[in-house]
Coordinates of C-alpha atoms in Angstrom, one line a residue:
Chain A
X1253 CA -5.2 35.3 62.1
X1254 CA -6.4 34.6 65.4
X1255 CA -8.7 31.5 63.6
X1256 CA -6.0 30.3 61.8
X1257 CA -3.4 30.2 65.2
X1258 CA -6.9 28.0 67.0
X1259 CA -6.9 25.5 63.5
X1260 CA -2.9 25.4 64.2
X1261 CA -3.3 24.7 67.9
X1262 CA -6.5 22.5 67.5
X1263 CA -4.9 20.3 65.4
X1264 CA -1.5 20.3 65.8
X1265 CA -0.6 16.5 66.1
X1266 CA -2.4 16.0 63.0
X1267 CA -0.5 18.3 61.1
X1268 CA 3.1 17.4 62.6
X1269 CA 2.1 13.6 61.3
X1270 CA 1.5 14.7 58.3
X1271 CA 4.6 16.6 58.1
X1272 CA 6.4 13.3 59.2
X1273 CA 4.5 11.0 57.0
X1274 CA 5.2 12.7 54.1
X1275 CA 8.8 12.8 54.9
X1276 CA 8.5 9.7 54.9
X1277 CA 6.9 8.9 51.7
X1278 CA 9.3 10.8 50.0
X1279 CA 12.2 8.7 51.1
X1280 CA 10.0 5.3 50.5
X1281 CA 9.5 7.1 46.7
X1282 CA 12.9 8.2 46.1
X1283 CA 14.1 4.6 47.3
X1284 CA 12.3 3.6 44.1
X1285 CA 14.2 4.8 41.5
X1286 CA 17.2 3.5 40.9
X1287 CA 19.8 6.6 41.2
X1288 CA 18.1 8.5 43.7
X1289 CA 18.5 6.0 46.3
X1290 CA 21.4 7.6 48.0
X1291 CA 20.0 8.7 51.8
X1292 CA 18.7 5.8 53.7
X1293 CA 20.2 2.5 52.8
X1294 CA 22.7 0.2 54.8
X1295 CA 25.9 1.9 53.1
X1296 CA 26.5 4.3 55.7
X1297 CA 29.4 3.5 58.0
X1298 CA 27.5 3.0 61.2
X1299 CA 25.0 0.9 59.6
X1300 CA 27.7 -0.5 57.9
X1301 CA 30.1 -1.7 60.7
X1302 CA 27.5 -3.2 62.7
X1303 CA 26.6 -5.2 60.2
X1304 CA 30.5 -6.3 59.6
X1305 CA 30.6 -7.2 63.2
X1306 CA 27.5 -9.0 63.5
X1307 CA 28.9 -11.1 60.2
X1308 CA 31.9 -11.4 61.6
X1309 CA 29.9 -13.9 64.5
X1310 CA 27.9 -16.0 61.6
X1311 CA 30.1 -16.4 58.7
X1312 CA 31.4 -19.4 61.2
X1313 CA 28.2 -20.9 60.6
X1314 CA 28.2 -20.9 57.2
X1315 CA 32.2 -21.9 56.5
X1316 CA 31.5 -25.0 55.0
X1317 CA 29.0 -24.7 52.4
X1318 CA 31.2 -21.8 51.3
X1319 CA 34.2 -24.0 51.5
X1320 CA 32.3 -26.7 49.2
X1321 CA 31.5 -23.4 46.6
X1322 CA 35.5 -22.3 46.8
X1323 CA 36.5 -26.0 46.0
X1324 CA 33.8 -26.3 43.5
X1325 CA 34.9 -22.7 41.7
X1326 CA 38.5 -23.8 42.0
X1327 CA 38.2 -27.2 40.8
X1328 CA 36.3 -25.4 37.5
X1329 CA 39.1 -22.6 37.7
X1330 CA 41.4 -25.8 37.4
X1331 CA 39.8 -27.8 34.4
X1332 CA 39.8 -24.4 32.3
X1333 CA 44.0 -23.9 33.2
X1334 CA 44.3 -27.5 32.2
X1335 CA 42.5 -26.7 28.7
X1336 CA 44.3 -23.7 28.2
X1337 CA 47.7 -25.1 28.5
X1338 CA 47.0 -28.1 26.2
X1339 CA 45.7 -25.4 23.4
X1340 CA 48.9 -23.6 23.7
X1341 CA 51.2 -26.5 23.7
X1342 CA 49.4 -27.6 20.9
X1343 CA 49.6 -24.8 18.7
X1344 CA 52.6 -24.5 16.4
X1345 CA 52.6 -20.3 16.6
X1346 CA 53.1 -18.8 20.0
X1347 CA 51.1 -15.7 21.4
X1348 CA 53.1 -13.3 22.5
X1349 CA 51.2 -10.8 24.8
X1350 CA 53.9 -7.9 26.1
X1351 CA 51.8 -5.9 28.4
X1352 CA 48.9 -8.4 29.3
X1353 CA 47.5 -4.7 31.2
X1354 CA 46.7 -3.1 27.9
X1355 CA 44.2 -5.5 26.8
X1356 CA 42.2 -6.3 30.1
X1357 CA 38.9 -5.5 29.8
X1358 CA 37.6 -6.2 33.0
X1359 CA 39.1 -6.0 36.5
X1360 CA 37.9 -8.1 39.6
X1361 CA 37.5 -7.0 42.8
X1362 CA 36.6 -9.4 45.7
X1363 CA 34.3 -9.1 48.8
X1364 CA 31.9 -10.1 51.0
X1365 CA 28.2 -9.8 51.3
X1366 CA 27.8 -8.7 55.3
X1367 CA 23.7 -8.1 54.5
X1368 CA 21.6 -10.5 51.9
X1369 CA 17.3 -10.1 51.5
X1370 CA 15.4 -11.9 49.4
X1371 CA 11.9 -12.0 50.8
X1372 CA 10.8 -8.3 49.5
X1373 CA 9.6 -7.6 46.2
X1374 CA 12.8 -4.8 46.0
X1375 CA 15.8 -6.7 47.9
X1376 CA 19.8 -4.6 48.2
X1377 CA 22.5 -6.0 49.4
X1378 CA 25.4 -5.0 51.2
X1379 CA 28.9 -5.3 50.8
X1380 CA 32.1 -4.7 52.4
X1381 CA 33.5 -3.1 49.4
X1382 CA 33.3 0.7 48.5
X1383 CA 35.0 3.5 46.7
X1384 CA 38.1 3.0 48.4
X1385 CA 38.6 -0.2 47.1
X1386 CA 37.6 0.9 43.3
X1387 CA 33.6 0.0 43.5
X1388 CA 31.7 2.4 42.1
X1389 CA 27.6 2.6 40.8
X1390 CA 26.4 0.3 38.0
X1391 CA 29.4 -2.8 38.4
X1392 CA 28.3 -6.3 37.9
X1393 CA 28.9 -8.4 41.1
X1394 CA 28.7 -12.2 40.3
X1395 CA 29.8 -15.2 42.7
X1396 CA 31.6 -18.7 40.9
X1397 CA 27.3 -19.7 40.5
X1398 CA 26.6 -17.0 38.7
X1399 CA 25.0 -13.8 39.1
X1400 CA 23.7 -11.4 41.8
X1401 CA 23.3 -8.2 40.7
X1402 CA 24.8 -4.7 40.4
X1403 CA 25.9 -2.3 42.5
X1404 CA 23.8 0.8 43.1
X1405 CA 25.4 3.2 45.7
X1406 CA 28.8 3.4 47.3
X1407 CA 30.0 5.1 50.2
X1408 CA 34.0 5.1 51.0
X1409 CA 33.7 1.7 52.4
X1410 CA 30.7 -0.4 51.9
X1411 CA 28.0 -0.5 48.8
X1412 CA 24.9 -1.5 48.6
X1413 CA 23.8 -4.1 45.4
X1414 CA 20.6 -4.1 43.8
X1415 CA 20.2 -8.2 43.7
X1416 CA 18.6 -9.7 40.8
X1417 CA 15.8 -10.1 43.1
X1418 CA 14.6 -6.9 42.9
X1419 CA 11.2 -5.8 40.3
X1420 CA 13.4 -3.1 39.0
X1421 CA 16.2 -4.7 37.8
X1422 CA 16.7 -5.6 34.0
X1423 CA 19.5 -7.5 32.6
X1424 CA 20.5 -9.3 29.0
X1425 CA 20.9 -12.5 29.0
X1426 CA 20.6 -15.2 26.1
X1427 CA 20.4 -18.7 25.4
X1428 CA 24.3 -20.5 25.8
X1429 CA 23.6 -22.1 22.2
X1430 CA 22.4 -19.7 20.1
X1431 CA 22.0 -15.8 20.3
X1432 CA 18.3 -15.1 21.5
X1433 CA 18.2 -12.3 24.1
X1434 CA 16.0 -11.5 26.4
X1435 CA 16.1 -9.4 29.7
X1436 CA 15.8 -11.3 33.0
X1437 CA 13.5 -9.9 35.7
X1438 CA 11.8 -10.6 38.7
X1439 CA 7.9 -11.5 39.2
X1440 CA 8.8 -11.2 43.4
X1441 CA 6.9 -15.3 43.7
X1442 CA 10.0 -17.4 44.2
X1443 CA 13.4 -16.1 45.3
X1444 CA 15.0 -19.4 43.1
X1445 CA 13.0 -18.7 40.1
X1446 CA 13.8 -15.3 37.7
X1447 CA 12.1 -14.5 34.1
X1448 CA 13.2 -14.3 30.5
X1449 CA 11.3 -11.8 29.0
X1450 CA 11.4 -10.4 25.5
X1451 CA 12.6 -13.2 23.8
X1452 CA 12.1 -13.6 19.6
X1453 CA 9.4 -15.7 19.0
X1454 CA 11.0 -17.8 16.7
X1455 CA 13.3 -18.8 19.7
X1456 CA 13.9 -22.7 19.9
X1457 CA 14.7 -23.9 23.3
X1458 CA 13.8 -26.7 25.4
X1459 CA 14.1 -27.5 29.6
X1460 CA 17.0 -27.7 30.8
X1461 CA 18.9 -25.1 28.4
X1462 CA 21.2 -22.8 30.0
X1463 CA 20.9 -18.9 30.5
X1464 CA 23.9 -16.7 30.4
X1465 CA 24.5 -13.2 30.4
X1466 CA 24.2 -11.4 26.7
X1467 CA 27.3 -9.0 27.2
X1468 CA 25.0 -6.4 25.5
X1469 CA 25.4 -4.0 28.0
X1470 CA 28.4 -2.4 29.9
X1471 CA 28.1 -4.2 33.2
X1472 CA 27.9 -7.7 32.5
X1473 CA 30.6 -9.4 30.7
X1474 CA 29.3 -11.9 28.8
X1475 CA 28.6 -15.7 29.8
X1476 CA 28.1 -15.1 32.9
X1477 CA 26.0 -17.8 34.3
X1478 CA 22.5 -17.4 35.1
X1479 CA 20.3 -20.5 35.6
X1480 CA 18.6 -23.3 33.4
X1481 CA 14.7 -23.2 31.6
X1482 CA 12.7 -24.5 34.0
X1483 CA 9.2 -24.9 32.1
X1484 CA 7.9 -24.1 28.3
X1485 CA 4.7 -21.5 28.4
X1486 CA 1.9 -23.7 26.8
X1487 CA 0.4 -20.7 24.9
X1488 CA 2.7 -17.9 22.9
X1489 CA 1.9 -14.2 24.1
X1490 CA 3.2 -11.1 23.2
X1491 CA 5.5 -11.1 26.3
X1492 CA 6.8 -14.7 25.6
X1493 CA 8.1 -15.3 29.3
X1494 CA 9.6 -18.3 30.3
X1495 CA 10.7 -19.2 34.3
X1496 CA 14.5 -19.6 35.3
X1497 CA 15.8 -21.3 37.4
X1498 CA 18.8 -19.7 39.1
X1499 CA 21.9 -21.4 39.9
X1500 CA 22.8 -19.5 42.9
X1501 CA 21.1 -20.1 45.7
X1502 CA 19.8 -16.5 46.6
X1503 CA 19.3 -17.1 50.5
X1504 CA 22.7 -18.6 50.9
X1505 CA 25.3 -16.1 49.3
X1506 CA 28.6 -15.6 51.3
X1507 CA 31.7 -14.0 48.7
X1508 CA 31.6 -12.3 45.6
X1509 CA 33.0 -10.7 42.7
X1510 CA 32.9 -7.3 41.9
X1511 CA 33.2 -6.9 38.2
X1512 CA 34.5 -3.4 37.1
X1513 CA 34.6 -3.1 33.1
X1514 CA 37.3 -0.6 32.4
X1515 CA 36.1 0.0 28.6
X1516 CA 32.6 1.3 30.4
X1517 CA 33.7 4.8 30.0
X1518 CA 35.2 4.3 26.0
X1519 CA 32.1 2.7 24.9
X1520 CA 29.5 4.5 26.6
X1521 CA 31.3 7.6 24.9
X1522 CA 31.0 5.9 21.7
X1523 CA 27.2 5.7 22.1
X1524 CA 26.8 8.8 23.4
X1525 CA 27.9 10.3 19.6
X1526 CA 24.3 12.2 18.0
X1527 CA 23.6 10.0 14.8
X1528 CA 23.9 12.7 12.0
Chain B
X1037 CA 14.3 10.4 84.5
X1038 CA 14.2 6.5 85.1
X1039 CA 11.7 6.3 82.6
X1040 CA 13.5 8.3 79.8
X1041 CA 16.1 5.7 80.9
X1042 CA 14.0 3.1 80.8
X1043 CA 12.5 4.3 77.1
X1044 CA 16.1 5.2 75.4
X1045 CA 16.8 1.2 76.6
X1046 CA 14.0 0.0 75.1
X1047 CA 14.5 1.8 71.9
X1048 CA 17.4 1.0 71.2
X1049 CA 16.9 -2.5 72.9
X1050 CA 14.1 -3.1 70.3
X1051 CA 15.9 -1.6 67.0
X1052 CA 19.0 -3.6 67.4
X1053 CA 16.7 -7.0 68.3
X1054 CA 14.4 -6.1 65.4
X1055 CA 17.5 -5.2 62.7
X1056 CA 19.8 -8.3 63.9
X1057 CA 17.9 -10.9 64.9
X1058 CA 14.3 -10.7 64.0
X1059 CA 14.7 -9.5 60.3
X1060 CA 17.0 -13.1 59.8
X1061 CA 14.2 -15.6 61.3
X1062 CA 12.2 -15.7 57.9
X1063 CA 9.8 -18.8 58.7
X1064 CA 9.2 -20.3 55.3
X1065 CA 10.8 -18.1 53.6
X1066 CA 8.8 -14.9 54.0
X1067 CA 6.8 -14.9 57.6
X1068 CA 8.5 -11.9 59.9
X1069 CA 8.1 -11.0 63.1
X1070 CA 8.6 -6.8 63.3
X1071 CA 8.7 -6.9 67.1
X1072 CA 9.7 -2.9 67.2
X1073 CA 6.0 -2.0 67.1
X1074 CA 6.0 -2.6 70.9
X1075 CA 7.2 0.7 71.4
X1076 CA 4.1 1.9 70.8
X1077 CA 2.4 0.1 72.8
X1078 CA 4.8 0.8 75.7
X1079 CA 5.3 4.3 75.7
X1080 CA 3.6 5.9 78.4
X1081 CA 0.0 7.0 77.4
X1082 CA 0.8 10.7 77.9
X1083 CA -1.6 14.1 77.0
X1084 CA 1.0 15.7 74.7
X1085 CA 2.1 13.1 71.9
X1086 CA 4.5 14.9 70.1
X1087 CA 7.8 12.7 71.6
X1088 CA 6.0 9.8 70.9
X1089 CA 5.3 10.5 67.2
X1090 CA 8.9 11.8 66.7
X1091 CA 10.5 8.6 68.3
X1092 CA 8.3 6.4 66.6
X1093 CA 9.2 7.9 63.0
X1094 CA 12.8 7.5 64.5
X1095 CA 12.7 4.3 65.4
X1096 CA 10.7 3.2 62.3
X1097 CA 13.3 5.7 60.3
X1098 CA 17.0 3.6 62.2
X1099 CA 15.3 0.3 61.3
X1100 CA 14.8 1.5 57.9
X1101 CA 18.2 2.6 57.3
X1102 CA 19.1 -1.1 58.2
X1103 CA 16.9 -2.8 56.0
X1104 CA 17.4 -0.8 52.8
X1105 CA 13.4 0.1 52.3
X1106 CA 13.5 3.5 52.5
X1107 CA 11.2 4.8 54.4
X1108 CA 8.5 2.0 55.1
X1109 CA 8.9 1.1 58.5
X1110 CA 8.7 5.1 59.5
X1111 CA 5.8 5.4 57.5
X1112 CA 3.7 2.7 59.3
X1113 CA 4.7 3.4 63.0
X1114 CA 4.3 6.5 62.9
X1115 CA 0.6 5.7 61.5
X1116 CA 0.4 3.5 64.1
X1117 CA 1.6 5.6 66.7
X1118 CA -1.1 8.7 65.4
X1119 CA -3.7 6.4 65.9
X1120 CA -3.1 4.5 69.2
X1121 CA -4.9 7.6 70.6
X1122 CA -8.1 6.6 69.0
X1123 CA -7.5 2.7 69.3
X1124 CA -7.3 3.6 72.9
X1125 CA -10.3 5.7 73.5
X1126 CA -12.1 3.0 71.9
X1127 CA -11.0 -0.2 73.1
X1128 CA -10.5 0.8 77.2
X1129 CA -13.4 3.1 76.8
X1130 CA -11.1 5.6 78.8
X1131 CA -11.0 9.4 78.7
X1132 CA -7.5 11.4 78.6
X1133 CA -7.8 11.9 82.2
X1134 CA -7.2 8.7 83.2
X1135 CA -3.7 8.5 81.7
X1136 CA -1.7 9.1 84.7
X1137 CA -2.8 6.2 86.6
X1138 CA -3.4 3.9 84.0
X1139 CA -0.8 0.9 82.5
X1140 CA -1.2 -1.5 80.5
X1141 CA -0.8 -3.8 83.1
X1142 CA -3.6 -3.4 85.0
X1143 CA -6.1 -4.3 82.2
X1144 CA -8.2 -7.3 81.5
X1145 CA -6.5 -9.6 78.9
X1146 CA -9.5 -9.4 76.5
X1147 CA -8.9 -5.0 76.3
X1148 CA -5.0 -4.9 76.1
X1149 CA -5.7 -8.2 73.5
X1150 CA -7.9 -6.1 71.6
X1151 CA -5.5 -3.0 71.6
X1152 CA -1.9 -5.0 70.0
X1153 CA -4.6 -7.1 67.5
X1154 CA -5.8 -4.1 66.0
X1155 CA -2.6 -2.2 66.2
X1156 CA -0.3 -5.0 64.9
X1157 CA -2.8 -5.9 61.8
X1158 CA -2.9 -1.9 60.6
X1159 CA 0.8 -1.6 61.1
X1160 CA 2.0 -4.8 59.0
X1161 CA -1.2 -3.8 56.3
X1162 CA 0.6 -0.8 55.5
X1163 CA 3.9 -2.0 55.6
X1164 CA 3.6 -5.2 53.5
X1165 CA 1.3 -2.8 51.3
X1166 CA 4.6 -0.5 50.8
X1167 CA 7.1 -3.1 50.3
X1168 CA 4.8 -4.4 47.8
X1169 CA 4.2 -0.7 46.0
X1170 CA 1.9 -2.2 43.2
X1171 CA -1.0 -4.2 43.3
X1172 CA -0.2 -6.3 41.5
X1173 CA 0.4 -9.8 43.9
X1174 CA -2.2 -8.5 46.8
X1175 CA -3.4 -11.7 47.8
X1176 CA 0.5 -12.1 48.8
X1177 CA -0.1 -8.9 51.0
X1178 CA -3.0 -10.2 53.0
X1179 CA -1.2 -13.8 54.1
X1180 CA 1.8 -12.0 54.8
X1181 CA 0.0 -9.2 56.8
X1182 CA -1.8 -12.0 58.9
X1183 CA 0.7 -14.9 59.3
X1184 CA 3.6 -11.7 60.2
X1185 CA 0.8 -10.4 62.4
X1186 CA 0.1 -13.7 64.3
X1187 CA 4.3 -14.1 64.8
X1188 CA 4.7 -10.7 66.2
X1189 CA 1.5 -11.3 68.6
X1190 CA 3.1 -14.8 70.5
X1191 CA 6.6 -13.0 70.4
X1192 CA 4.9 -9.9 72.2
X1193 CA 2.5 -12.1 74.1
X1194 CA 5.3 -14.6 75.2
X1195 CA 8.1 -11.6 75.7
X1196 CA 5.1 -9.9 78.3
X1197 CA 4.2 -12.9 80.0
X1198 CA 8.2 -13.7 80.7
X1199 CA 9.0 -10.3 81.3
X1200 CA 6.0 -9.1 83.5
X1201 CA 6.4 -7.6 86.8
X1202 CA 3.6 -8.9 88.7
X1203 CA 5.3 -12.8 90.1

């Protein structure tokens, strides 16, 4: 006893930063996996009102390249109306939709991006958006570009969004011509260039193709856009990666789109039936 | 009770420069400067070190919670702030009976140069090592570990020569 109270005393600061440090690892660990993230992260509401302030005094800065992204988005939003209207003044039979509710899919919510990383190998953002405005885990968030990443923890007003740019995130995308998939990830060199991974072999594509989302999973819709092939590997190997170029620019992101599929629930039951 | 003053100012003057200014500078795209460290430096070189290992995990835990990395920054302070004991035994060649009338200050350029150097380079190490968490892209660890380093050194450098009481 008496030896074990003199090892206490003799080493006390050793032991009480051990204690700490592995506190600590435990929180860098559980930061790791994807639903266990839920204690420290910028989602909390003091952590989360500073930062609104503190965007609240730069978003100045940035007002007109995001003007030049609205007017761009619009302008597309525009052409697409334009189509629309000549197909159904074309048509001979008119579509009658009654309750344009029942068959929405998806429903968009809209915020703003008050935190954005991109130099780490695992990069969140936050957003002024949380479960009281409908944003729960695992909901795409997009901007008119394309994509950004998906939501992975929500406190009643601000979430925090696991960004493309992150090692552990995984989505389908495939080729806007033809229907090879692939999942997108992150090799952490370049915060403009992502990778197509798993792709068929007997894939045919060239530079310059375009990358959309694969609407094989609940959380994307598809054709969502991604970015363009920026190089050809010279060799085949087994992982067949190729290097995307992104069409957002990740270190200049202002508003957003928070995607919420509201068939998640329907066909993730469907799945979930045992195959006999 | 001016100096707990003096530190609780200096904590939170360093978490809120560090979480809202510093983490935005990004020089080419990845080079940071994690100016917090200072606190260890700072604190007063005292016989019992349990308050400055609890406020260093703190202060590496708040900056942390602003910077969505878990629990990285505590990690490496509070390594830092363990071994500053050691650092400092060995770099001023001083016993623990000299803390009470000794400051930073006071010392030759060389020692206290000698002292944030080695201090700096452990604490970013481990840090970039942990943001990393493979190793898989070391040779990314190293630069950023020394070009980080050398930024956080002419901040500290600069912010004690402009700040320093001696005129």
């Amino acid at each position: 006893m008496q030896q074990l109270i003199f090892f206490i005393q003799r080493y006390k600061y050793f032991l009480y930063f051990l204690l700490l440090q592995i506190i600590a690892l435990v929180l860098i660990i559980n930061n790791h996996s994807f639903h266990k993230s839920k204690f420290i992260n910028s989602t909390n509401s003091i952590t989360g009102t500073i930062y609104s302030k503190t965007n609240a005094i730069s978003e100045y800065l940035k007002l007109k390249s995001q003007n030049e992204i609205l007017s761009e988005e619009n302008k597309k939003l525009k052409n697409k109306l334009a189509k629309y209207q000549l197909i159904s003044n074309d048509s001979v039979r008119n579509i009658v939709v009654k309750d344009s509710i029942f068959n929405q899919q998806y429903e968009y919510i809209n915020g703003k991006i008050l935190k954005n990383e991109f130099h780490k190998s695992y990069n969140f953002l936050t957003i002024n958006r949380g479960e009281n405005h409908g944003v729960q885990t695992e909901l795409a968030v997009v901007n008119s570009k394309g994509i950004i990443g998906i939501t992975d923890d929500a406190s009643s007003s601000y979430a925090r969004v696991q960004s493309i740019l992150n090692r552990n995130s995984k989505i389908n995308a495939r080729f806007i011509k033809n229907n090879f998939f692939g999942s997108v990830t992150w090799n952490t060199k370049d915060y403009n260039v992502v990778q197509l991974t798993d792709i068929p072999r007997q894939a045919v594509y060239k530079v310059g193709d375009t990358i959309i989302t694969g609407g094989k999973s609940t959380i994307f819709p598809e054709g969502i856009l991604i970015g363009t092939v920026m190089d050809i590997p010279t060799k085949a190997s087994a992982l067949n990666t190729i290097n995307i170029k992104l069409f957002n620019d990740m270190s200049n992101l202002g508003y957003v789109y928070i995607i919420k599929n509201l068939d998640k629930k329907e066909i993730e039951n469907l799945e979930k039936t045992p195959d006999e | 009770m001016n100096k707990t003053l003096y530190l609780t100012f200096l904590f939170f003057f360093l978490l809120f420069l560090q979480v809202l200014i510093l983490n935005n500078i990004l020089l080419f795209g990845y080079v940071n400067p994690y100016l917090y460290i200072v606190f260890v430096f700072l604190f007063p070189f005292k016989k019992k070190r349990f308050s400055l290992l609890t406020l260093s995990f703190l202060l590496g835990l708040f900056v942390d919670f602003f910077s969505n990395s878990g629990g990285i920054h505590a990690f490496a302070t509070l390594f830092i702030a363990f071994i500053r004991i050691y650092i400092f035994r060995m770099v001023f060649q001083k016993t623990d009976t000299d803390f009470d009338f000794f400051t930073l200050e006071q010392e030759p350029f060389g020692k206290i140069f000698n002292f944030t150097v080695i201090l700096t380079v452990v604490h970013h190490f481990i840090l970039f090592s942990l943001t990393n968490f493979s190793f898989h892209n070391f040779s990314n660890v190293i630069t950023n570990t020394l070009l980080s380093s050398i930024f956080t050194l002419v901040l500290y450098f600069l912010g004690s020569f402009i700040f320093s009481r001696k005129q």
